[in-house]
Coordinates of C-alpha atoms and ligand atoms in Angstrom, one line a residue:
X1 CA 0.0 0.1 0.2
X2 CA 1.1 3.4 -1.0
X3 CA 1.3 6.5 1.5
X4 CA -1.1 9.2 0.4
X5 CA 1.3 12.3 1.0
X6 CA 2.2 14.9 -1.5
X7 CA 5.2 13.9 -3.6
X8 CA 6.7 17.7 -3.7
X9 CA 10.2 17.5 -5.1
X10 CA 13.0 18.6 -3.3
X11 CA 14.3 21.6 -5.5
X12 CA 17.0 24.2 -4.8
X13 CA 14.8 26.9 -6.0
X14 CA 12.4 26.0 -3.2
X15 CA 15.3 26.9 -0.8
X16 CA 15.6 30.4 -1.9
X17 CA 11.8 30.8 -2.5
X18 CA 11.4 29.9 1.2
X19 CA 14.0 32.2 2.4
X20 CA 12.5 35.3 0.4
X21 CA 8.8 34.9 1.7
X22 CA 9.6 33.6 5.3
X23 CA 12.9 35.5 6.3
X24 CA 12.3 38.3 3.5
X25 CA 14.4 40.7 5.5
X26 CA 17.2 38.6 7.0
X27 CA 20.4 40.0 5.5
X28 CA 23.2 38.6 3.4
X29 CA 26.2 40.6 3.8
X30 CA 29.3 40.4 1.5
X31 CA 32.9 41.9 1.2
X32 CA 32.8 42.5 -2.5
X33 CA 35.8 41.8 -4.7
X34 CA 35.8 45.6 -5.7
X35 CA 36.0 46.4 -2.1
X36 CA 33.1 47.8 -0.4
X37 CA 30.6 46.0 1.9
X38 CA 27.6 45.1 0.1
X39 CA 24.3 44.0 2.1
X40 CA 20.8 43.2 1.1
X41 CA 18.1 40.7 2.0
X42 CA 16.8 37.2 1.0
X43 CA 14.0 39.0 -0.5
X44 CA 16.3 40.7 -2.8
X45 CA 18.7 37.9 -3.4
X46 CA 15.6 36.1 -4.6
X47 CA 14.6 38.8 -7.0
X48 CA 17.9 39.1 -8.2
X49 CA 18.3 35.0 -8.9
X50 CA 15.3 35.2 -11.0
X51 CA 16.5 38.3 -12.9
X52 CA 19.8 36.2 -13.4
X53 CA 17.7 33.1 -14.6
X54 CA 16.1 35.5 -17.3
X55 CA 19.7 36.5 -18.3
X56 CA 20.6 32.9 -18.4
X57 CA 17.5 32.2 -20.6
X58 CA 18.5 35.1 -22.8
X59 CA 22.0 33.8 -23.3
X60 CA 20.4 30.6 -24.5
X61 CA 21.5 28.3 -21.6
X62 CA 19.5 25.0 -21.9
X63 CA 18.5 22.8 -19.1
X64 CA 21.1 20.5 -18.1
X65 CA 24.1 22.8 -19.5
X66 CA 27.0 23.6 -17.1
X67 CA 27.7 26.9 -16.0
X68 CA 31.4 27.5 -14.6
X69 CA 32.2 30.0 -11.7
X70 CA 35.4 31.2 -11.0
X71 CA 34.6 33.2 -7.9
X72 CA 35.0 34.2 -4.2
X73 CA 32.1 34.0 -1.5
X74 CA 30.0 37.2 -2.6
X75 CA 26.3 37.8 -3.2
X76 CA 26.9 37.6 -6.9
X77 CA 28.2 34.0 -6.5
X78 CA 25.3 33.3 -4.4
X79 CA 22.9 34.5 -7.1
X80 CA 24.8 32.4 -9.8
X81 CA 24.2 29.3 -7.5
X82 CA 20.5 29.8 -7.2
X83 CA 20.0 30.9 -10.7
X84 CA 21.8 28.4 -12.6
X85 CA 20.4 25.4 -10.4
X86 CA 17.0 26.9 -10.2
X87 CA 16.5 27.2 -13.9
X88 CA 17.7 23.8 -14.5
X89 CA 21.3 24.3 -15.5
X90 CA 24.2 23.0 -13.3
X91 CA 26.6 25.2 -11.5
X92 CA 30.1 24.0 -11.9
X93 CA 32.2 25.8 -9.3
X94 CA 35.8 25.7 -10.4
X95 CA 38.7 25.9 -8.1
X96 CA 41.1 28.7 -8.9
X97 CA 43.9 27.0 -7.2
X98 CA 43.9 24.0 -9.7
X99 CA 47.1 24.3 -11.9
X100 CA 46.6 25.3 -15.3
X101 CA 46.5 21.8 -16.9
X102 CA 43.7 20.8 -14.5
X103 CA 41.7 24.0 -14.9
X104 CA 41.6 23.6 -18.8
X105 CA 40.7 20.1 -18.1
X106 CA 37.9 20.7 -15.9
X107 CA 36.4 23.3 -18.3
X108 CA 36.5 21.3 -21.3
X109 CA 35.5 18.0 -19.6
X110 CA 32.4 19.8 -17.8
X111 CA 31.6 21.5 -21.2
X112 CA 31.1 24.7 -19.7
X113 CA 28.6 26.9 -21.9
X114 CA 29.4 30.0 -19.8
X115 CA 31.9 30.9 -17.3
X116 CA 31.1 33.5 -14.4
X117 CA 34.3 34.9 -13.4
X118 CA 35.5 37.5 -10.5
X119 CA 37.8 40.5 -11.5
X120 CA 40.4 38.5 -9.8
X121 CA 40.3 35.6 -12.1
X122 CA 40.2 37.0 -15.2
X123 CA 43.7 36.8 -16.0
X124 CA 43.7 33.0 -15.0
X125 CA 41.1 32.6 -18.0
X126 CA 43.1 34.8 -20.4
X127 CA 46.0 32.7 -20.0
X128 CA 44.1 29.6 -20.9
X129 CA 41.5 30.9 -23.3
X130 CA 43.0 29.4 -26.5
X131 CA 42.5 26.0 -24.6
X132 CA 38.9 26.5 -23.8
X133 CA 37.4 27.6 -27.1
X134 CA 34.2 26.0 -26.4
X135 CA 33.0 28.4 -23.8
X136 CA 30.6 30.6 -25.3
X137 CA 31.0 33.6 -23.2
X138 CA 32.6 35.0 -20.1
X139 CA 30.2 37.1 -17.7
X140 CA 32.6 39.1 -15.4
X141 CA 31.0 39.5 -12.1
X142 CA 31.2 43.3 -11.7
X143 CA 29.5 46.5 -12.8
X144 CA 30.3 48.6 -15.9
X145 CA 32.3 50.8 -14.0
X146 CA 34.8 48.0 -13.0
X147 CA 34.8 46.2 -16.3
X148 CA 38.5 45.5 -17.1
X149 CA 39.9 46.0 -20.6
X150 CA 40.1 42.0 -21.0
X151 CA 41.4 39.7 -23.9
X152 CA 38.8 37.4 -23.2
X153 CA 36.3 36.9 -26.3
X154 CA 32.6 37.7 -25.7
X155 CA 33.3 39.2 -22.3
X156 CA 30.1 40.4 -20.7
X157 CA 29.3 42.6 -17.7
X158 CA 27.3 40.8 -15.1
X159 CA 25.3 44.0 -13.9
X160 CA 24.8 45.2 -17.5
X161 CA 23.2 41.8 -18.4
X162 CA 20.9 42.0 -15.1
X163 CA 20.0 45.7 -15.9
X164 CA 18.5 44.4 -19.1
X165 CA 16.1 42.0 -17.3
X166 CA 13.1 41.8 -14.9
X167 CA 12.9 39.6 -12.1
X168 CA 9.4 38.1 -13.5
X169 CA 10.3 34.4 -13.7
X170 CA 8.7 31.1 -12.5
X171 CA 11.3 28.6 -11.3
X172 CA 10.6 25.6 -13.4
X173 CA 9.2 22.2 -11.7
X174 CA 12.3 20.2 -12.3
X175 CA 12.8 16.4 -11.5
X176 CA 14.6 16.4 -7.9
X177 CA 16.9 14.1 -9.2
X178 CA 18.4 16.3 -12.0
X179 CA 21.7 17.5 -11.8
X180 CA 22.2 20.6 -10.0
X181 CA 25.8 21.2 -9.4
X182 CA 29.2 20.0 -10.2
X183 CA 32.5 20.0 -8.3
X184 CA 35.7 18.4 -9.4
X185 CA 38.0 16.8 -6.8
X186 CA 41.7 16.9 -7.4
X187 CA 42.7 13.1 -7.0
X188 CA 46.1 11.9 -6.2
X189 CA 46.5 10.2 -9.8
X190 CA 45.0 10.8 -13.1
X191 CA 42.6 13.9 -14.1
X192 CA 40.1 15.5 -11.3
X193 CA 36.8 13.8 -11.3
X194 CA 33.5 15.5 -11.3
X195 CA 30.8 14.7 -8.5
X196 CA 27.6 15.8 -10.1
X197 CA 25.0 16.6 -7.1
X198 CA 21.3 16.7 -7.7
X199 CA 18.8 18.9 -6.3
X200 CA 17.4 16.2 -4.1
X201 CA 20.8 15.3 -2.6
X202 CA 21.6 19.1 -1.9
X203 CA 18.2 19.7 -0.1
X204 CA 18.5 16.6 2.1
X205 CA 22.2 17.5 2.8
X206 CA 20.8 20.9 3.8
X207 CA 18.4 19.6 6.3
X208 CA 21.3 17.6 7.5
X209 CA 23.6 20.7 8.2
X210 CA 21.2 22.4 10.1
X211 CA 20.4 19.8 12.6
X212 CA 20.9 20.6 16.3
X213 CA 23.4 17.6 16.7
X214 CA 25.5 18.9 13.2
X215 CA 26.1 22.5 12.6
X216 CA 23.2 23.7 14.6
X217 CA 22.2 26.5 12.0
X218 CA 18.9 28.2 12.5
X219 CA 17.1 31.7 12.2
X220 CA 19.2 32.7 15.2
X221 CA 22.3 32.0 13.2
X222 CA 25.0 34.5 11.4
X223 CA 26.8 32.2 9.5
X224 CA 30.4 33.2 8.1
X225 CA 31.7 30.1 5.6
X226 CA 35.3 31.3 5.3
X227 CA 35.6 27.7 3.5
X228 CA 35.3 29.0 -0.3
X229 CA 32.1 28.3 -2.6
X230 CA 34.6 26.8 -4.9
X231 CA 35.5 23.9 -2.6
X232 CA 32.3 21.5 -2.1
X233 CA 30.0 24.5 -2.2
X234 CA 31.2 26.0 0.9
X235 CA 30.3 22.8 2.6
X236 CA 26.7 23.4 1.8
X237 CA 26.1 26.5 3.9
X238 CA 24.7 28.8 1.1
X239 CA 22.1 26.3 0.9
X240 CA 21.5 25.6 4.5
X241 CA 21.6 29.0 5.5
X242 CA 18.4 29.6 3.1
X243 CA 16.8 26.8 4.2
X244 CA 16.5 28.0 7.9
X245 CA 16.6 31.8 7.0
X246 CA 20.1 32.4 8.8
X247 CA 22.0 35.5 8.2
X248 CA 24.9 34.8 6.0
X249 CA 28.4 36.8 5.9
X250 CA 30.6 36.0 2.9
X251 CA 34.2 37.2 2.9
X252 CA 35.1 37.8 -0.9
X253 CA 38.7 37.6 -1.5
X254 CA 40.1 38.6 1.9
X255 CA 40.5 35.8 4.0
X256 CA 43.2 37.2 6.1
X257 CA 42.8 37.2 10.0
X258 CA 42.4 40.8 10.3
X259 CA 39.6 41.0 7.5
X260 CA 37.9 37.8 8.9
X261 CA 37.8 39.3 12.5
X262 CA 36.3 42.7 11.2
X263 CA 33.5 40.9 9.7
X264 CA 32.8 38.5 12.8
X265 CA 32.5 41.8 14.8
X266 CA 30.6 43.9 12.5
X267 CA 28.1 41.3 11.7
X268 CA 28.3 39.5 15.0
X269 CA 28.6 36.2 13.4
X270 CA 28.2 33.2 15.6
X271 CA 28.8 30.1 13.3
X272 CA 32.0 30.4 11.5
X273 CA 33.4 27.6 9.3
X274 CA 36.7 26.7 7.8
X275 CA 39.8 24.8 7.2
X276 CA 42.7 24.7 9.9
X277 CA 44.9 27.2 7.9
X278 CA 42.3 30.0 7.9
X279 CA 41.7 29.5 11.6
X280 CA 45.3 29.5 12.2
X281 CA 45.5 33.1 10.5
X282 CA 42.6 34.3 12.6
X283 CA 44.4 32.9 15.9
X284 CA 47.6 34.8 15.0
X285 CA 45.8 37.9 14.3
X286 CA 43.7 37.7 17.8
X287 CA 47.0 36.9 19.5
X288 CA 48.7 40.1 18.2
X289 CA 46.0 42.3 18.6
X290 CA 44.1 41.1 21.8
X291 CA 41.1 40.6 19.7
X292 CA 38.2 38.7 21.0
X293 CA 35.4 36.3 19.5
X294 CA 32.7 37.4 21.8
X295 CA 29.8 36.8 19.3
X296 CA 31.1 33.2 18.0
X297 CA 29.5 30.3 19.6
X298 CA 30.7 27.5 17.1
X299 CA 33.9 27.0 15.0
X300 CA 33.4 24.5 12.3
X301 CA 36.6 22.8 11.4
X302 CA 37.0 20.7 8.7
X303 CA 39.1 19.9 5.6
X304 CA 41.9 18.3 7.5
X305 CA 42.4 17.6 11.2
X306 CA 41.9 20.0 13.7
X307 CA 44.9 20.1 16.3
X308 CA 44.4 19.9 20.0
X309 CA 46.2 23.0 20.5
X310 CA 43.4 25.0 18.1
X311 CA 40.6 23.3 19.6
X312 CA 41.9 24.3 23.3
X313 CA 42.6 28.0 22.1
X314 CA 39.2 28.5 20.8
X315 CA 37.2 26.8 23.5
X316 CA 39.3 28.0 26.6
X317 CA 40.8 31.3 25.4
X318 CA 37.8 32.6 23.1
X319 CA 35.0 30.6 24.5
X320 CA 33.8 29.1 21.2
X321 CA 33.0 25.6 20.8
X322 CA 34.8 23.8 18.2
X323 CA 32.7 21.6 15.7
X324 CA 35.3 19.1 14.3
X325 CA 33.8 17.7 11.0
X326 CA 34.9 15.4 8.4
X327 CA 33.6 14.9 4.7
X328 CA 34.7 15.2 1.1
X329 CA 33.5 16.4 -2.0
X330 CA 32.0 13.0 -2.6
X331 CA 29.8 13.4 0.6
X332 CA 28.3 16.8 -0.3
X333 CA 30.7 17.2 1.9
X334 CA 28.8 16.4 5.4
X335 CA 30.0 12.8 6.6
X336 CA 30.7 13.0 10.2
X337 CA 30.4 15.8 12.9
X338 CA 31.7 15.8 16.3
X339 CA 29.2 17.3 18.5
X340 CA 29.0 15.9 22.2
X341 CA 26.1 13.8 23.4
X342 CA 24.5 14.6 26.7
X343 CA 26.3 11.7 28.3
X344 CA 29.6 13.5 27.6
X345 CA 28.9 16.3 30.1
X346 CA 30.6 14.3 32.7
X347 CA 33.9 13.8 30.9
X348 CA 37.0 15.6 32.1
X349 CA 38.1 18.4 29.9
X350 CA 40.8 16.1 28.5
X351 CA 38.6 13.2 27.7
X352 CA 36.1 15.8 26.0
X353 CA 39.1 17.1 23.8
X354 CA 40.1 13.8 23.2
X355 CA 36.8 13.0 21.7
X356 CA 36.7 16.3 19.6
X357 CA 39.9 15.5 18.3
X358 CA 38.3 12.5 16.6
X359 CA 36.6 13.5 13.2
X360 CA 33.2 13.5 14.4
X361 CA 30.3 11.1 14.6
X362 CA 28.0 9.3 12.1
X363 CA 24.9 11.5 11.7
X364 CA 21.5 10.5 10.3
X365 CA 22.1 10.5 6.1
X366 CA 25.5 9.1 6.1
X367 CA 25.8 5.4 7.0
X368 CA 29.5 4.5 7.9
X369 CA 31.8 1.4 8.1
X370 CA 35.3 0.5 8.0
X371 CA 36.4 -2.4 6.1
X372 CA 39.9 -4.4 6.2
X373 CA 42.4 -5.2 3.4
X374 CA 40.4 -8.4 2.5
X375 CA 37.2 -6.8 2.5
X376 CA 35.9 -7.7 5.9
X377 CA 33.8 -5.2 7.6
X378 CA 35.5 -4.4 11.0
X379 CA 34.4 -3.9 14.6
X380 CA 33.5 -0.7 15.8
X381 CA 35.8 -0.9 18.8
X382 CA 37.8 2.3 18.2
X383 CA 40.9 0.3 17.8
X384 CA 40.8 -1.6 14.5
X385 CA 41.3 0.3 11.5
X386 CA 40.4 0.2 7.7
X387 CA 39.0 1.9 5.0
X388 CA 36.4 4.3 5.8
X389 CA 33.3 3.5 3.6
X390 CA 30.1 5.6 3.4
X391 CA 26.7 5.6 1.7
X392 CA 23.5 7.8 1.8
X393 CA 21.4 9.9 -0.1
X394 CA 23.9 12.6 -0.5
X395 CA 26.9 10.5 -1.2
X396 CA 28.3 10.0 -4.8
X397 CA 27.4 6.9 -6.8
X398 CA 29.2 7.4 -9.9
X399 CA 31.4 10.3 -11.3
X400 CA 30.6 12.8 -14.0
X401 CA 30.6 11.1 -17.5
X402 CA 30.9 7.7 -15.5
X403 CA 34.4 7.2 -15.2
X404 CA 34.8 3.7 -13.7
X405 CA 32.7 1.8 -10.9
X406 CA 33.3 3.6 -7.9
X407 CA 31.1 1.8 -5.6
X408 CA 32.0 -1.4 -3.3
X409 CA 28.9 -3.6 -2.6
X410 CA 26.9 -0.3 -2.6
X411 CA 29.3 1.7 -0.3
X412 CA 31.9 4.6 -1.4
X413 CA 35.2 3.8 -0.4
X414 CA 36.5 7.1 0.9
X415 CA 40.4 6.5 0.7
X416 CA 40.6 7.5 4.4
X417 CA 41.8 4.8 6.8
X418 CA 40.0 5.3 10.1
X419 CA 38.7 3.7 13.3
X420 CA 35.1 3.7 14.4
X421 CA 34.2 3.5 18.2
X422 CA 31.2 2.1 19.8
X423 CA 29.6 5.6 20.0
X424 CA 29.9 6.2 16.2
X425 CA 33.0 8.5 16.4
X426 CA 35.3 8.2 13.7
X427 CA 39.2 9.0 13.6
X428 CA 41.2 9.1 10.7
X429 CA 44.6 7.2 11.3
X430 CA 45.9 7.6 7.7
X431 CA 45.4 8.3 4.2
X432 CA 44.9 5.4 2.0
X433 CA 46.9 7.6 -0.6
X434 CA 49.6 9.8 0.4
X435 CA 48.3 13.2 -0.6
X436 CA 49.5 16.1 0.8
X437 CA 47.3 18.5 2.3
X438 CA 48.2 21.9 2.2
X439 CA 45.8 24.9 3.3
X440 CA 43.1 22.7 2.7
X441 CA 43.9 21.6 -0.7
X442 CA 45.7 18.5 -2.3
X443 CA 49.1 18.3 -3.4
X444 CA 49.8 14.8 -5.3
X445 CA 52.8 13.3 -4.4
X446 CA 52.9 11.2 -7.2
X447 CA 52.2 13.9 -9.9
X448 CA 55.2 15.9 -8.3
X449 CA 57.4 12.6 -8.3
X450 CA 56.7 12.1 -12.0
X451 CA 57.9 15.6 -12.8
X452 CA 61.0 15.3 -10.7
X453 CA 61.8 12.2 -12.2
X454 CA 62.1 13.7 -15.7
X455 CA 65.3 15.6 -14.6
X456 CA 68.1 13.7 -16.0
X457 CA 70.2 13.6 -12.9
X458 CA 67.3 12.1 -10.7
X459 CA 67.5 8.3 -10.4
X460 CA 64.3 8.0 -7.6
X461 CA 62.4 10.5 -5.9
X462 CA 59.7 10.5 -3.1
X463 CA 57.4 13.4 -1.9
X464 CA 56.2 13.4 1.4
X465 CA 54.1 16.0 3.6
X466 CA 55.9 17.4 6.7
X467 CA 53.8 19.6 9.1
X468 CA 53.6 23.0 8.6
X469 CA 52.6 25.7 11.1
X470 CA 50.4 27.6 8.6
X471 CA 49.4 25.4 5.6
X472 CA 49.4 22.0 7.9
X473 CA 51.6 20.2 5.6
X474 CA 54.2 21.2 2.8
X475 CA 56.0 18.7 0.5
X476 CA 59.4 18.1 0.7
X477 CA 61.5 16.0 -1.9
X478 CA 63.7 13.2 -1.2
X479 CA 66.1 12.3 -4.1
X480 CA 68.4 9.5 -5.2
X481 CA 71.0 11.1 -7.5
X482 CA 71.4 9.0 -10.7
X483 CA 74.7 7.3 -10.8
X484 CA 77.8 9.7 -10.9
X485 CA 75.7 12.8 -11.1
X486 CA 75.6 15.4 -8.1
X487 CA 72.5 17.2 -8.9
X488 CA 71.8 20.7 -6.9
X489 CA 68.6 21.2 -5.1
X490 CA 68.0 24.4 -6.7
X491 CA 68.3 22.9 -9.9
X492 CA 65.8 20.3 -9.5
X493 CA 63.2 22.8 -8.3
X494 CA 63.9 25.3 -11.0
X495 CA 63.3 22.3 -13.3
X496 CA 59.7 22.0 -11.8
X497 CA 59.0 25.5 -12.5
X498 CA 56.1 25.9 -15.0
X499 CA 55.5 22.2 -14.7
X500 CA 53.4 22.4 -11.5
X501 CA 51.2 24.9 -9.6
X502 CA 53.6 27.3 -7.8
X503 CA 52.3 26.2 -4.4
X504 CA 53.1 22.5 -5.1
X505 CA 56.9 23.5 -5.0
X506 CA 58.4 21.4 -2.3
X507 CA 60.0 23.5 0.4
X508 CA 63.0 21.4 0.5
X509 CA 65.2 18.7 -1.2
X510 CA 67.0 16.1 0.7
X511 CA 69.3 13.9 -0.9
X512 CA 69.9 10.1 0.0
X513 CA 71.9 7.1 -1.2
X514 CA 68.6 4.8 -1.3
X515 CA 64.9 5.2 -0.5
X516 CA 63.2 2.5 1.7
X517 CA 61.0 -0.1 -0.2
X518 CA 58.1 -2.5 0.3
X519 CA 58.2 -5.9 -0.6
X520 CA 56.6 -5.3 -3.9
X521 CA 59.3 -2.8 -4.7
X522 CA 57.2 0.4 -4.1
X523 CA 58.8 3.1 -2.2
X524 CA 57.6 2.7 1.5
X525 CA 56.3 6.3 2.3
X526 CA 55.8 4.8 5.8
X527 CA 59.2 4.0 6.4
X528 CA 60.4 7.2 4.9
X529 CA 58.0 9.2 7.2
X530 CA 59.4 7.4 10.2
X531 CA 63.0 8.2 9.1
X532 CA 62.2 11.6 8.7
X533 CA 60.3 11.9 12.1
X534 CA 62.7 14.4 13.5
X535 CA 62.8 16.6 10.1
X536 CA 62.1 20.1 10.5
X537 CA 61.4 22.6 7.8
X538 CA 64.2 25.0 7.1
X539 CA 62.1 28.3 7.2
X540 CA 58.9 29.1 9.2
X541 CA 57.4 31.3 6.2
X542 CA 57.8 28.7 3.6
X543 CA 55.0 27.6 1.5
X544 CA 53.4 31.0 0.8
X545 CA 51.4 30.9 -2.2
Ligands
AMP1 P1 38.1 17.2 -0.4 O1 37.2 16.4 -1.1 O2 38.9 18.1 -1.2 O3 37.1 18.2 0.5 O4 38.8 16.3 0.6 C1 38.5 15.3 1.2 C2 39.4 14.9 2.3 O5 40.1 15.5 3.1 C3 39.2 13.7 3.0 O6 39.0 12.3 2.1 C4 40.0 13.6 4.1 O7 41.4 13.0 3.6 C5 40.3 15.1 4.4 N1 39.7 15.5 5.5 C6 38.5 16.3 5.6 N2 38.1 16.7 6.9 C7 39.0 15.9 7.5 C8 39.3 16.2 9.0 N3 38.6 16.7 9.8 N4 40.5 15.6 9.4 C9 41.5 14.9 8.5 N5 41.2 14.7 7.2 C10 40.0 15.4 6.9

């Protein structure tokens, strides 16, 4: 027997429509790329999203077409999110930190029809315009006064396009399983892979993000996502904020400690979200200036592990509760969230922080398991560790354009190695692949090694990540010289210039006579890390990018 309830599709347009009606005067505040602070309401954001949907229609954008964005967190990017998905197109957020080859690859692989681009990123596109010839036009996200003199063909001005349209637009009744947005992950090997979200997965993820036991977002919240809208959709916050009518503050291009602190104070942000690297910058600024975080209730930390000292500083010195979360682009991204249970009130502070250091616990909507090397499901005892696998309505089933089978018996293998305890808390113990996490982004050790190996004086090379005070990790290169050769470190680094993204450049080069190997002849990174456990980076300021 079927239930007799309405089958209303879960659509992204319904989020902004809801906010416009039920939270019409709640504000969205942005630091613009041009400089000044911009503020308007959900009501106006909805009007302008409809106006932008008319722009897209006028430009000939069809349902299912991909619209690229290269943009910071601002109100215009927010409008592009809602207008593209709302009208049935797919919002493809491009990470400007991809190195040139990957940038070209994702634009062509996604077959972006148009690209909406912030002033900051116009030169990035100009540099590759010959290789992305199928893009029909570039919409520069500014007004006529700030339009740059650009070489991009068919460059259009966002505000001029908007001025020509009305906001008379009815959102179409799409299939809730239709594609709504696309994010590429920069994997460790091979080309980036596209995760294609649907309206349904996005709306369900937004409910999941707002729950009291997860990020606890409501109409009482002032949410400041420092995490970029080009990284896993700013962890879904632009959708979750609309779902519950939270005020949202978008920091634009300025992510330094001072700028973020100014926004927190001026707008009384109470939920702030970002990767450890941005919090290190904020904490350093507070330390220097004696600044406080009086308005902040919670600091969401994800993307890489939150360190004990960071959790302690936020909680003890600034009275802001840390919510340590784990996720990945493939999980929309919320996977586990480290809020405590009622019973944990009796824990000592040390025990409580011990629990918060874990990557969080399972939430409704994401089922977790860990699997041993022979495919057996391991016990949830907090000791056994294996590959973390997840499943649920906002977890990827297949990559864009179906590049190979990804599921293992209906579960998504995450590539992270973890323990699970009886409470549902998950702790990452290692990464299945040896990616280097720097400033919340990936650096592929394998890609780097391959480039190094093309140097004639290098016999063998390994890249590993070492801890860095600002960027979490930075790569260092360990080289076995070719027989008879005596290469210089600087020489090898120069060889890498132009072949890799600047911020991938290893911070140091060490020479050894031989590298440790596993039984199957592969370089044993685990042993190498152990051998270099006492190694320290030569410069504290290394790794600027
Ligand atoms: P991305 O898809 O770029 O967001 O990267 C996802 C990966 O980041 C995960 O597979 C983890 O390896 C890592 N990650 C995310 N959150 C955490 C965390 N809280 N602690 C440690 N690693 C994390």
